[in-house]
Coordinates of N, CA and C in Angstrom, one line a residue:
M1 N 134.0 95.0 112.1 CA 132.7 94.9 111.4 C 132.3 93.4 111.4
A2 N 131.2 93.2 112.2 CA 130.7 91.8 112.4 C 130.0 91.3 111.2
G3 N 129.5 92.1 110.3 CA 128.7 91.7 109.2 C 127.2 91.8 109.5
Q4 N 126.4 91.5 108.5 CA 124.9 91.6 108.7 C 124.4 90.4 109.3
L5 N 123.2 90.5 110.0 CA 122.6 89.4 110.6 C 121.6 88.7 109.6
H6 N 121.6 87.4 109.6 CA 120.8 86.6 108.7 C 120.2 85.4 109.4
K7 N 119.0 85.0 109.1 CA 118.4 83.8 109.6 C 118.7 82.7 108.6
T8 N 119.2 81.6 109.0 CA 119.4 80.5 108.1 C 119.3 79.1 108.8
K9 N 119.0 78.1 108.1 CA 119.1 76.7 108.6 C 120.5 76.3 108.4
G10 N 121.0 75.3 109.1 CA 122.3 74.7 108.9 C 122.4 73.3 109.4
I11 N 123.3 72.5 108.7 CA 123.6 71.2 109.1 C 125.0 71.2 109.6
V12 N 125.2 70.8 110.8 CA 126.6 70.8 111.4 C 127.4 69.7 110.8
L13 N 128.6 70.0 110.3 CA 129.5 69.1 109.7 C 130.6 68.7 110.7
R14 N 131.2 69.7 111.4 CA 132.2 69.3 112.4 C 132.3 70.4 113.4
S15 N 132.8 70.0 114.6 CA 133.0 71.0 115.6 C 134.3 70.7 116.3
V16 N 135.2 71.7 116.6 CA 136.5 71.6 117.2 C 136.5 72.5 118.4
K17 N 137.1 71.9 119.5 CA 137.2 72.7 120.7 C 138.1 73.9 120.5
Y18 N 137.8 75.0 121.1 CA 138.6 76.2 120.9 C 138.7 77.0 122.2
G19 N 139.9 77.1 122.8 CA 140.0 77.8 124.1 C 139.3 77.0 125.2
E20 N 139.0 77.7 126.3 CA 138.4 77.0 127.4 C 136.9 76.6 127.2
T21 N 136.2 77.5 126.6 CA 134.7 77.3 126.6 C 134.1 77.3 125.2
S22 N 134.9 77.5 124.1 CA 134.3 77.8 122.8 C 134.5 76.6 121.8
L23 N 133.8 76.8 120.7 CA 133.9 75.8 119.6 C 134.1 76.6 118.3
V24 N 134.9 76.0 117.4 CA 134.8 76.4 116.0 C 134.0 75.4 115.3
V25 N 132.9 75.8 114.6 CA 132.1 74.8 114.0 C 132.0 75.0 112.5
T26 N 132.0 74.0 111.7 CA 131.8 74.0 110.3 C 130.3 73.6 110.0
I27 N 129.6 74.5 109.4 CA 128.2 74.2 109.1 C 127.9 74.4 107.7
F28 N 127.1 73.5 107.1 CA 126.6 73.7 105.7 C 125.2 74.5 105.9
T29 N 125.3 75.7 105.5 CA 124.1 76.6 105.7 C 123.3 76.6 104.4
E30 N 122.0 76.9 104.6 CA 121.1 77.0 103.5 C 121.4 78.2 102.6
L31 N 121.7 79.3 103.3 CA 121.9 80.6 102.6 C 123.3 80.8 102.0
F32 N 124.3 80.3 102.7 CA 125.7 80.7 102.3 C 126.6 79.5 102.0
G33 N 126.0 78.3 102.0 CA 126.8 77.1 101.8 C 127.7 76.8 103.0
I34 N 128.9 76.2 102.8 CA 129.7 75.8 103.9 C 130.4 77.0 104.5
Q35 N 130.3 77.1 105.9 CA 130.8 78.3 106.6 C 131.4 77.8 107.9
S36 N 132.3 78.6 108.4 CA 132.9 78.3 109.8 C 132.5 79.4 110.7
Y37 N 132.2 79.0 111.9 CA 131.7 80.0 113.0 C 132.4 79.7 114.3
L38 N 132.7 80.8 115.0 CA 133.2 80.7 116.4 C 132.0 80.8 117.3
V39 N 131.8 79.9 118.2 CA 130.7 79.9 119.1 C 131.3 79.9 120.5
N40 N 131.1 81.1 121.2 CA 131.7 81.2 122.5 C 130.8 80.7 123.7
G41 N 131.4 80.2 124.7 CA 130.7 79.9 126.0 C 129.8 78.8 126.0
V42 N 129.9 77.8 125.0 CA 129.0 76.7 125.0 C 129.6 75.5 125.7
R43 N 130.8 75.6 126.2 CA 131.4 74.4 126.8 C 131.7 74.7 128.3
T44 N 131.1 75.7 128.9 CA 131.3 76.0 130.3 C 130.8 74.9 131.2
S45 N 131.3 74.8 132.4 CA 130.9 73.8 133.3 C 129.6 74.2 134.0
T46 N 129.2 75.4 133.9 CA 128.0 75.8 134.6 C 126.8 75.2 133.9
K47 N 125.7 75.1 134.6 CA 124.4 74.5 134.0 C 124.1 75.2 132.7
K48 N 124.3 76.5 132.7 CA 123.8 77.3 131.6 C 124.4 76.9 130.3
G49 N 125.7 76.6 130.3 CA 126.4 76.3 129.1 C 126.5 74.8 128.7
S50 N 126.3 74.0 129.7 CA 126.7 72.6 129.6 C 126.0 71.8 128.4
G51 N 124.7 72.1 128.3 CA 124.0 71.4 127.3 C 124.1 71.9 125.9
K52 N 124.6 73.1 125.7 CA 124.6 73.8 124.4 C 125.5 73.2 123.4
A53 N 126.6 72.7 123.9 CA 127.6 72.1 123.0 C 127.0 70.9 122.2
N54 N 126.0 70.2 122.8 CA 125.3 69.1 122.2 C 124.6 69.5 120.9
L55 N 124.3 70.7 120.8 CA 123.6 71.2 119.5 C 124.6 71.1 118.3
F56 N 125.9 71.1 118.6 CA 126.8 71.2 117.5 C 127.5 69.8 117.2
Q57 N 126.7 68.7 117.5 CA 127.1 67.4 117.0 C 127.0 67.3 115.5
P58 N 127.9 66.6 114.8 CA 127.8 66.4 113.4 C 126.4 65.8 113.0
A59 N 125.8 66.4 112.0 CA 124.5 66.0 111.4 C 123.3 66.7 112.1
A60 N 123.6 67.5 113.2 CA 122.5 68.3 113.8 C 122.0 69.3 112.8
I61 N 120.6 69.5 112.8 CA 120.0 70.5 111.9 C 119.5 71.6 112.8
L62 N 120.1 72.8 112.6 CA 119.8 73.9 113.5 C 119.1 75.1 112.8
D63 N 118.4 75.9 113.5 CA 117.9 77.2 113.1 C 118.9 78.2 113.7
L64 N 119.5 79.0 112.8 CA 120.5 79.9 113.2 C 120.2 81.4 112.9
V65 N 120.8 82.3 113.7 CA 120.9 83.7 113.3 C 122.4 84.0 113.3
V66 N 122.9 84.3 112.2 CA 124.4 84.4 112.0 C 124.8 85.8 111.5
Y67 N 126.0 86.2 111.9 CA 126.6 87.3 111.3 C 127.3 86.8 110.0
H68 N 127.1 87.6 108.9 CA 127.8 87.1 107.7 C 128.6 88.3 107.1
N69 N 129.9 88.1 107.0 CA 130.8 89.0 106.3 C 131.6 88.2 105.3
E70 N 131.4 88.5 104.1 CA 132.0 87.7 103.0 C 133.6 87.7 103.1
L71 N 134.1 88.7 103.7 CA 135.6 88.9 103.8 C 136.2 88.1 105.0
K72 N 135.3 87.6 105.9 CA 135.9 86.9 107.0 C 135.8 85.3 106.8
N73 N 136.8 84.6 107.2 CA 136.8 83.2 107.2 C 136.0 82.6 108.3
L74 N 135.9 83.4 109.4 CA 135.3 82.9 110.6 C 134.3 83.9 111.1
N75 N 133.0 83.6 111.0 CA 132.0 84.5 111.4 C 131.4 84.0 112.8
R76 N 130.4 84.7 113.3 CA 129.8 84.3 114.6 C 128.4 84.0 114.5
I77 N 127.9 83.2 115.4 CA 126.5 82.9 115.5 C 125.9 83.6 116.7
R78 N 124.8 84.3 116.4 CA 124.1 85.1 117.5 C 123.1 84.2 118.2
E79 N 122.3 83.4 117.5 CA 121.3 82.6 118.1 C 121.4 81.2 117.4
F80 N 121.1 80.2 118.2 CA 121.0 78.8 117.6 C 120.0 78.0 118.4
K81 N 119.3 77.1 117.7 CA 118.4 76.2 118.4 C 118.1 75.0 117.4
W82 N 117.6 73.9 118.0 CA 117.3 72.8 117.1 C 116.2 73.2 116.1
S83 N 116.5 72.8 114.8 CA 115.4 73.0 113.8 C 114.6 71.7 113.9
Y84 N 115.3 70.6 114.1 CA 114.6 69.3 114.2 C 115.4 68.5 115.2
L85 N 114.7 67.9 116.2 CA 115.4 67.1 117.2 C 115.2 65.6 116.8
Y86 N 116.4 65.0 116.4 CA 116.3 63.6 116.0 C 115.8 62.7 117.1
Q87 N 115.1 61.7 116.7 CA 114.7 60.7 117.7 C 115.6 59.5 117.8
H88 N 116.4 59.3 116.7 CA 117.2 58.1 116.7 C 118.7 58.3 116.3
I89 N 119.0 59.3 115.5 CA 120.3 59.4 114.9 C 121.5 59.5 115.9
F90 N 121.2 60.3 117.0 CA 122.3 60.4 118.0 C 122.3 59.3 119.0
S91 N 121.3 58.4 119.1 CA 121.3 57.3 120.1 C 121.4 56.0 119.5
D92 N 121.1 55.8 118.2 CA 121.2 54.5 117.5 C 122.5 54.4 116.8
V93 N 123.3 53.4 117.3 CA 124.7 53.3 116.8 C 124.8 53.2 115.3
R94 N 123.9 52.4 114.7 CA 124.0 52.2 113.2 C 123.6 53.4 112.5
K95 N 122.5 54.1 112.9 CA 122.1 55.3 112.2 C 123.1 56.4 112.4
N96 N 123.7 56.5 113.6 CA 124.7 57.5 113.8 C 125.9 57.3 112.8
A97 N 126.3 56.0 112.6 CA 127.4 55.7 111.7 C 127.1 56.1 110.3
V98 N 125.8 55.9 109.9 CA 125.4 56.3 108.5 C 125.4 57.8 108.4
A99 N 124.9 58.5 109.4 CA 124.8 59.9 109.4 C 126.2 60.5 109.3
L100 N 127.2 59.9 110.1 CA 128.6 60.4 110.0 C 129.2 60.2 108.7
F101 N 128.9 59.1 108.0 CA 129.3 58.8 106.7 C 128.8 59.9 105.7
M102 N 127.5 60.2 105.9 CA 126.9 61.3 105.0 C 127.6 62.6 105.2
V103 N 127.8 62.9 106.5 CA 128.5 64.2 106.9 C 129.9 64.3 106.2
E104 N 130.6 63.1 106.3 CA 132.0 63.1 105.8 C 132.0 63.3 104.3
L105 N 131.0 62.6 103.6 CA 130.9 62.8 102.2 C 130.6 64.2 101.8
L106 N 129.6 64.8 102.4 CA 129.3 66.2 102.2 C 130.5 67.1 102.4
T107 N 131.2 66.9 103.5 CA 132.3 67.8 103.8 C 133.4 67.7 102.7
K108 N 133.6 66.5 102.2 CA 134.7 66.3 101.2 C 134.2 66.9 99.8
C109 N 132.9 67.0 99.6 CA 132.4 67.5 98.3 C 132.3 69.0 98.3
L110 N 132.0 69.6 99.5 CA 131.8 71.0 99.6 C 133.1 71.7 99.8
K111 N 133.6 72.3 98.7 CA 134.9 73.0 98.8 C 134.8 74.5 98.9
Q112 N 133.8 75.1 98.3 CA 133.7 76.5 98.2 C 132.4 77.0 99.0
P113 N 132.6 78.2 99.7 CA 131.4 78.7 100.5 C 130.4 79.4 99.5
E114 N 129.6 78.6 98.8 CA 128.6 79.2 98.0 C 127.3 78.5 98.2
A115 N 126.2 79.3 98.1 CA 124.9 78.8 98.3 C 124.5 77.7 97.3
N116 N 123.9 76.6 97.9 CA 123.4 75.5 97.0 C 122.2 75.0 97.7
P117 N 121.0 75.8 97.6 CA 119.8 75.4 98.3 C 119.3 74.1 97.9
D118 N 119.4 73.7 96.7 CA 118.9 72.4 96.3 C 119.6 71.2 97.0
L119 N 120.9 71.4 97.1 CA 121.7 70.4 97.8 C 121.4 70.4 99.3
F120 N 121.2 71.6 99.8 CA 120.8 71.7 101.2 C 119.5 70.9 101.5
H121 N 118.5 71.2 100.7 CA 117.2 70.5 100.9 C 117.3 69.0 100.7
F122 N 118.1 68.6 99.8 CA 118.3 67.1 99.6 C 119.0 66.5 100.8
A123 N 120.0 67.2 101.3 CA 120.7 66.6 102.5 C 119.8 66.6 103.7
E124 N 119.1 67.7 103.9 CA 118.3 67.8 105.1 C 117.2 66.7 105.1
D125 N 116.6 66.6 103.9 CA 115.6 65.6 103.7 C 116.1 64.2 104.0
A126 N 117.3 63.9 103.5 CA 118.0 62.6 103.7 C 118.2 62.3 105.2
F127 N 118.7 63.3 105.9 CA 118.9 63.1 107.4 C 117.5 62.8 108.1
L128 N 116.5 63.5 107.7 CA 115.2 63.3 108.3 C 114.6 62.0 108.0
H129 N 114.8 61.5 106.8 CA 114.4 60.1 106.4 C 115.2 59.1 107.2
L130 N 116.5 59.3 107.3 CA 117.3 58.3 108.0 C 116.9 58.2 109.4
D131 N 116.5 59.3 110.0 CA 116.1 59.3 111.4 C 114.9 58.4 111.7
Q132 N 114.0 58.3 110.7 CA 112.8 57.6 110.8 C 112.8 56.2 110.2
A133 N 113.9 55.9 109.5 CA 113.9 54.7 108.6 C 114.0 53.4 109.4
G134 N 113.4 52.3 108.8 CA 113.5 51.0 109.4 C 114.9 50.4 109.1
D135 N 115.2 49.2 109.6 CA 116.5 48.6 109.4 C 116.9 48.3 108.0
A136 N 116.0 47.9 107.1 CA 116.3 47.5 105.7 C 116.7 48.8 105.0
I137 N 116.0 49.9 105.2 CA 116.2 51.2 104.6 C 117.6 51.7 105.1
T138 N 117.8 51.7 106.4 CA 119.0 52.2 107.0 C 120.2 51.5 106.4
A139 N 120.2 50.2 106.2 CA 121.3 49.4 105.7 C 121.7 49.9 104.3
N140 N 120.7 50.3 103.5 CA 120.9 50.7 102.1 C 121.2 52.2 102.0
F141 N 120.9 52.9 103.0 CA 121.0 54.4 103.0 C 122.3 55.0 102.5
P142 N 123.5 54.4 103.0 CA 124.7 55.0 102.5 C 124.9 54.9 101.0
L143 N 124.4 53.7 100.4 CA 124.5 53.5 99.0 C 123.7 54.6 98.3
F144 N 122.5 54.8 98.8 CA 121.5 55.7 98.2 C 122.1 57.1 98.2
F145 N 122.6 57.5 99.4 CA 123.1 58.9 99.5 C 124.4 59.1 98.6
A146 N 125.3 58.1 98.6 CA 126.5 58.2 97.9 C 126.3 58.3 96.3
I147 N 125.2 57.6 95.9 CA 125.0 57.6 94.4 C 124.2 58.8 94.0
Q148 N 123.4 59.4 94.9 CA 122.6 60.6 94.5 C 123.4 61.9 94.7
L149 N 124.3 62.0 95.6 CA 125.0 63.2 95.9 C 125.8 63.8 94.7
P150 N 126.4 63.0 93.8 CA 127.1 63.6 92.6 C 126.2 64.4 91.7
V151 N 124.9 64.2 91.7 CA 124.0 65.0 90.9 C 124.2 66.5 91.1
F152 N 124.6 66.9 92.4 CA 124.7 68.3 92.8 C 126.1 68.8 92.5
F153 N 127.0 67.9 92.1 CA 128.4 68.4 91.9 C 128.9 68.1 90.4
G154 N 128.0 67.8 89.6 CA 128.3 67.7 88.2 C 129.0 66.4 87.7
F155 N 128.9 65.3 88.5 CA 129.5 64.1 88.0 C 128.6 62.9 88.3
R156 N 127.3 63.1 88.1 CA 126.3 62.1 88.3 C 126.5 60.9 87.3
I157 N 126.1 59.7 87.7 CA 126.2 58.6 86.8 C 125.0 58.6 85.9
T158 N 125.2 58.4 84.6 CA 124.1 58.3 83.6 C 123.5 57.0 83.7
D159 N 122.2 56.9 84.0 CA 121.5 55.6 84.1 C 121.1 55.1 82.7
N160 N 122.0 54.6 82.0 CA 121.7 54.0 80.7 C 121.9 52.5 80.7
Y161 N 121.7 51.9 81.8 CA 121.9 50.5 82.0 C 120.9 49.7 81.2
S162 N 121.4 48.6 80.6 CA 120.5 47.6 79.9 C 121.2 46.3 79.9
E163 N 120.6 45.3 79.4 CA 121.3 44.0 79.2 C 122.5 44.1 78.3
K164 N 122.4 45.0 77.3 CA 123.5 45.3 76.4 C 124.6 46.2 77.1
N165 N 124.1 47.3 77.7 CA 125.0 48.2 78.4 C 125.2 47.8 79.8
S166 N 126.0 46.8 80.1 CA 126.0 46.2 81.4 C 127.3 46.4 82.1
F167 N 128.2 47.2 81.6 CA 129.5 47.5 82.3 C 129.4 49.0 82.7
L168 N 129.6 49.3 84.0 CA 129.6 50.7 84.4 C 131.0 51.2 84.4
D169 N 131.3 52.1 83.5 CA 132.6 52.7 83.5 C 132.7 53.8 84.5
L170 N 133.5 53.6 85.6 CA 133.5 54.6 86.7 C 134.3 55.9 86.3
H171 N 135.1 55.8 85.3 CA 135.8 57.0 84.8 C 134.8 57.9 84.1
E172 N 134.0 57.3 83.2 CA 133.1 58.1 82.4 C 131.7 58.3 83.1
G173 N 131.4 57.5 84.1 CA 130.1 57.6 84.7 C 129.0 57.2 83.9
K174 N 129.2 56.2 83.0 CA 128.0 55.7 82.3 C 128.2 54.2 81.9
F175 N 127.1 53.6 81.6 CA 127.2 52.1 81.3 C 127.6 51.9 79.8
K176 N 128.3 50.9 79.6 CA 128.8 50.6 78.2 C 128.6 49.1 77.9
T177 N 128.7 48.9 76.5 CA 128.5 47.5 76.0 C 129.7 46.7 76.2
Q178 N 130.9 47.3 76.2 CA 132.1 46.5 76.4 C 132.9 46.8 77.6
Q179 N 133.6 45.8 78.1 CA 134.4 46.0 79.3 C 135.5 47.1 79.1
P180 N 135.6 48.1 79.9 CA 136.6 49.1 79.7 C 138.0 48.6 79.8
M181 N 139.0 49.3 79.2 CA 140.4 48.8 79.2 C 141.1 49.1 80.6
H182 N 140.5 49.9 81.4 CA 141.1 50.2 82.7 C 140.3 49.3 83.8
P183 N 140.9 49.3 85.1 CA 140.2 48.5 86.1 C 139.0 49.1 86.8
H184 N 138.7 50.4 86.5 CA 137.7 51.1 87.3 C 136.3 50.9 86.6
F185 N 135.7 49.8 86.8 CA 134.4 49.5 86.3 C 133.6 48.5 87.1
L186 N 132.3 48.5 87.0 CA 131.5 47.5 87.7 C 130.8 46.7 86.6
E187 N 130.5 45.4 87.0 CA 129.7 44.6 86.0 C 128.8 43.7 86.8
G188 N 128.0 42.9 86.1 CA 127.1 41.9 86.8 C 126.1 42.6 87.7
K189 N 126.0 41.9 88.9 CA 125.0 42.4 89.8 C 125.3 43.8 90.4
Q190 N 126.6 44.1 90.5 CA 127.0 45.4 91.0 C 126.5 46.5 90.1
A191 N 126.7 46.3 88.8 CA 126.2 47.3 87.8 C 124.7 47.4 87.8
E192 N 124.0 46.3 87.9 CA 122.6 46.2 87.9 C 122.0 47.0 89.2
I193 N 122.5 46.7 90.3 CA 122.1 47.3 91.6 C 122.3 48.8 91.6
T194 N 123.5 49.2 91.0 CA 123.8 50.6 90.9 C 122.7 51.3 90.0
S195 N 122.3 50.7 89.0 CA 121.2 51.2 88.2 C 119.9 51.3 89.0
H196 N 119.6 50.3 89.8 CA 118.4 50.4 90.6 C 118.5 51.6 91.6
L197 N 119.6 51.7 92.2 CA 119.8 52.8 93.2 C 119.7 54.2 92.5
L198 N 120.1 54.3 91.3 CA 120.0 55.6 90.5 C 118.5 55.9 90.3
K199 N 117.6 54.9 90.2 CA 116.2 55.1 89.9 C 115.4 55.5 91.2
V200 N 116.0 55.3 92.4 CA 115.3 55.5 93.6 C 115.0 57.0 93.8
M201 N 113.7 57.4 93.9 CA 113.3 58.8 94.1 C 113.1 59.1 95.6
Q202 N 112.6 58.2 96.4 CA 112.4 58.4 97.8 C 113.0 57.2 98.6
P203 N 113.6 57.5 99.7 CA 114.3 56.5 100.5 C 113.5 55.3 100.8
E204 N 112.1 55.5 100.9 CA 111.3 54.3 101.2 C 111.4 53.2 100.2
E205 N 111.8 53.5 99.0 CA 111.9 52.5 97.9 C 113.1 51.6 98.2
L206 N 114.0 52.0 99.1 CA 115.2 51.2 99.4 C 114.9 49.9 100.0
E207 N 113.7 49.8 100.6 CA 113.3 48.6 101.3 C 113.2 47.4 100.3
T208 N 112.9 47.7 99.1 CA 112.7 46.6 98.1 C 114.1 46.1 97.6
I209 N 115.2 46.8 97.8 CA 116.5 46.3 97.3 C 117.1 45.5 98.3
R210 N 117.1 44.2 98.1 CA 117.6 43.2 99.1 C 119.1 42.9 98.8
L211 N 120.0 43.2 99.7 CA 121.4 43.0 99.5 C 122.0 42.4 100.8
N212 N 123.0 41.5 100.6 CA 123.7 41.1 101.8 C 124.8 42.0 102.2
H213 N 125.3 41.8 103.4 CA 126.3 42.7 104.0 C 127.6 42.8 103.1
E214 N 128.1 41.7 102.7 CA 129.3 41.7 101.9 C 129.2 42.4 100.6
F215 N 128.0 42.3 99.9 CA 127.7 42.9 98.7 C 127.7 44.5 98.9
R216 N 127.0 44.9 100.0 CA 126.9 46.3 100.3 C 128.3 46.9 100.5
R217 N 129.1 46.1 101.2 CA 130.5 46.6 101.5 C 131.3 46.8 100.2
S218 N 131.2 45.9 99.3 CA 132.0 46.0 98.1 C 131.5 47.1 97.2
L219 N 130.2 47.3 97.3 CA 129.6 48.4 96.4 C 130.0 49.8 97.0
L220 N 129.9 49.9 98.3 CA 130.4 51.2 99.0 C 131.8 51.5 98.6
F221 N 132.6 50.5 98.6 CA 134.0 50.6 98.3 C 134.2 51.1 96.8
A222 N 133.3 50.6 95.9 CA 133.4 51.0 94.5 C 132.9 52.4 94.4
F223 N 131.9 52.8 95.2 CA 131.4 54.2 95.1 C 132.5 55.2 95.6
E224 N 133.2 54.8 96.7 CA 134.3 55.6 97.2 C 135.3 55.8 96.1
N225 N 135.6 54.8 95.4 CA 136.5 54.8 94.2 C 136.0 55.8 93.2
Y226 N 134.7 55.8 92.9 CA 134.1 56.7 92.0 C 134.3 58.1 92.3
Y227 N 134.1 58.5 93.6 CA 134.4 59.8 94.1 C 135.8 60.2 93.9
A228 N 136.7 59.3 94.3 CA 138.2 59.6 94.2 C 138.6 59.9 92.7
L229 N 137.9 59.2 91.8 CA 138.2 59.4 90.4 C 137.7 60.8 89.9
H230 N 136.7 61.4 90.5 CA 136.1 62.6 90.0 C 136.3 63.8 90.9
L231 N 136.8 63.7 92.1 CA 137.0 64.8 92.9 C 138.5 64.9 93.3
Q232 N 139.1 66.0 93.1 CA 140.5 66.2 93.4 C 140.8 66.1 94.9
D233 N 141.8 65.4 95.3 CA 142.2 65.3 96.7 C 141.1 64.7 97.6
F234 N 140.4 63.8 97.0 CA 139.3 63.1 97.8 C 139.8 62.2 98.9
G235 N 140.9 61.5 98.6 CA 141.4 60.6 99.6 C 140.5 59.4 99.9
T236 N 140.5 59.0 101.1 CA 139.6 57.9 101.5 C 138.7 58.4 102.6
L237 N 137.6 57.6 102.8 CA 136.6 58.0 103.8 C 136.9 57.3 105.1
K238 N 137.1 58.1 106.1 CA 137.4 57.6 107.5 C 136.3 56.8 108.1
T239 N 135.0 57.2 107.7 CA 133.9 56.6 108.3 C 133.5 55.3 107.7
L240 N 134.1 54.9 106.6 CA 133.7 53.7 105.8 C 134.0 52.4 106.5
P241 N 135.2 52.3 107.1 CA 135.5 51.0 107.8 C 134.5 50.8 109.0
V242 N 134.2 51.8 109.7 CA 133.2 51.7 110.8 C 131.9 51.3 110.3
L243 N 131.4 51.9 109.2 CA 130.2 51.6 108.6 C 130.1 50.2 108.1
R244 N 131.2 49.7 107.5 CA 131.2 48.3 107.0 C 131.0 47.3 108.2
E245 N 131.6 47.6 109.3 CA 131.5 46.7 110.5 C 130.1 46.7 111.0
L246 N 129.5 47.9 111.1 CA 128.2 48.1 111.7 C 127.0 47.6 110.9
L247 N 127.2 47.6 109.6 CA 126.1 47.2 108.7 C 126.1 45.7 108.4
S248 N 126.8 44.9 109.3 CA 126.8 43.5 109.1 C 125.6 42.9 109.7

């Protein structure tokens, strides 16, 4: 029983070679959340199959026709094509590093295969903005994405920052008047910039947030720590060291 056919959009999170010509791909779909699919014959050496594996690069946004059976861990894709063909993400080294960071963050947060259309649209919109973004926006994009994503997983930071509430308690996810008793907090400019980032509604606004490379690096590290405190088995982000180098 292959399951019913459905049309859905999907964002590719990872693909692993399987057998001689196939791939097992993990895709965040609009209809079913995170899913795994077996895609046959996309890695053949013939002209017909050679270009198809390219569609399953991480961050690719695809239009799919998929078989869906709740009881199967691995379903199949009947049809696939680009939903949006990036102009820069696959060719620009910096943008690609940011996109892979976003993909890794999504993958670590998405544990269960359940629909989350609001999150899907946020992620899709973010990748589209990143593709078109200028340098200043691209540099701040990982911070923006990392601070907005928790909204969809129930551990968003409350933006109650003020001159009085100037310590961000990463355990509690809110700003406080006094320095917490544990080491997981931000203060000074780091707390203030986090509050600015929480207020950003559209990526274009990131252009006005002027930060240097070292500051960005330390803030990204703090945000990684925030995720680790709130998500079980989060571990560390493999894409972060690469990103830190490239955003210099």
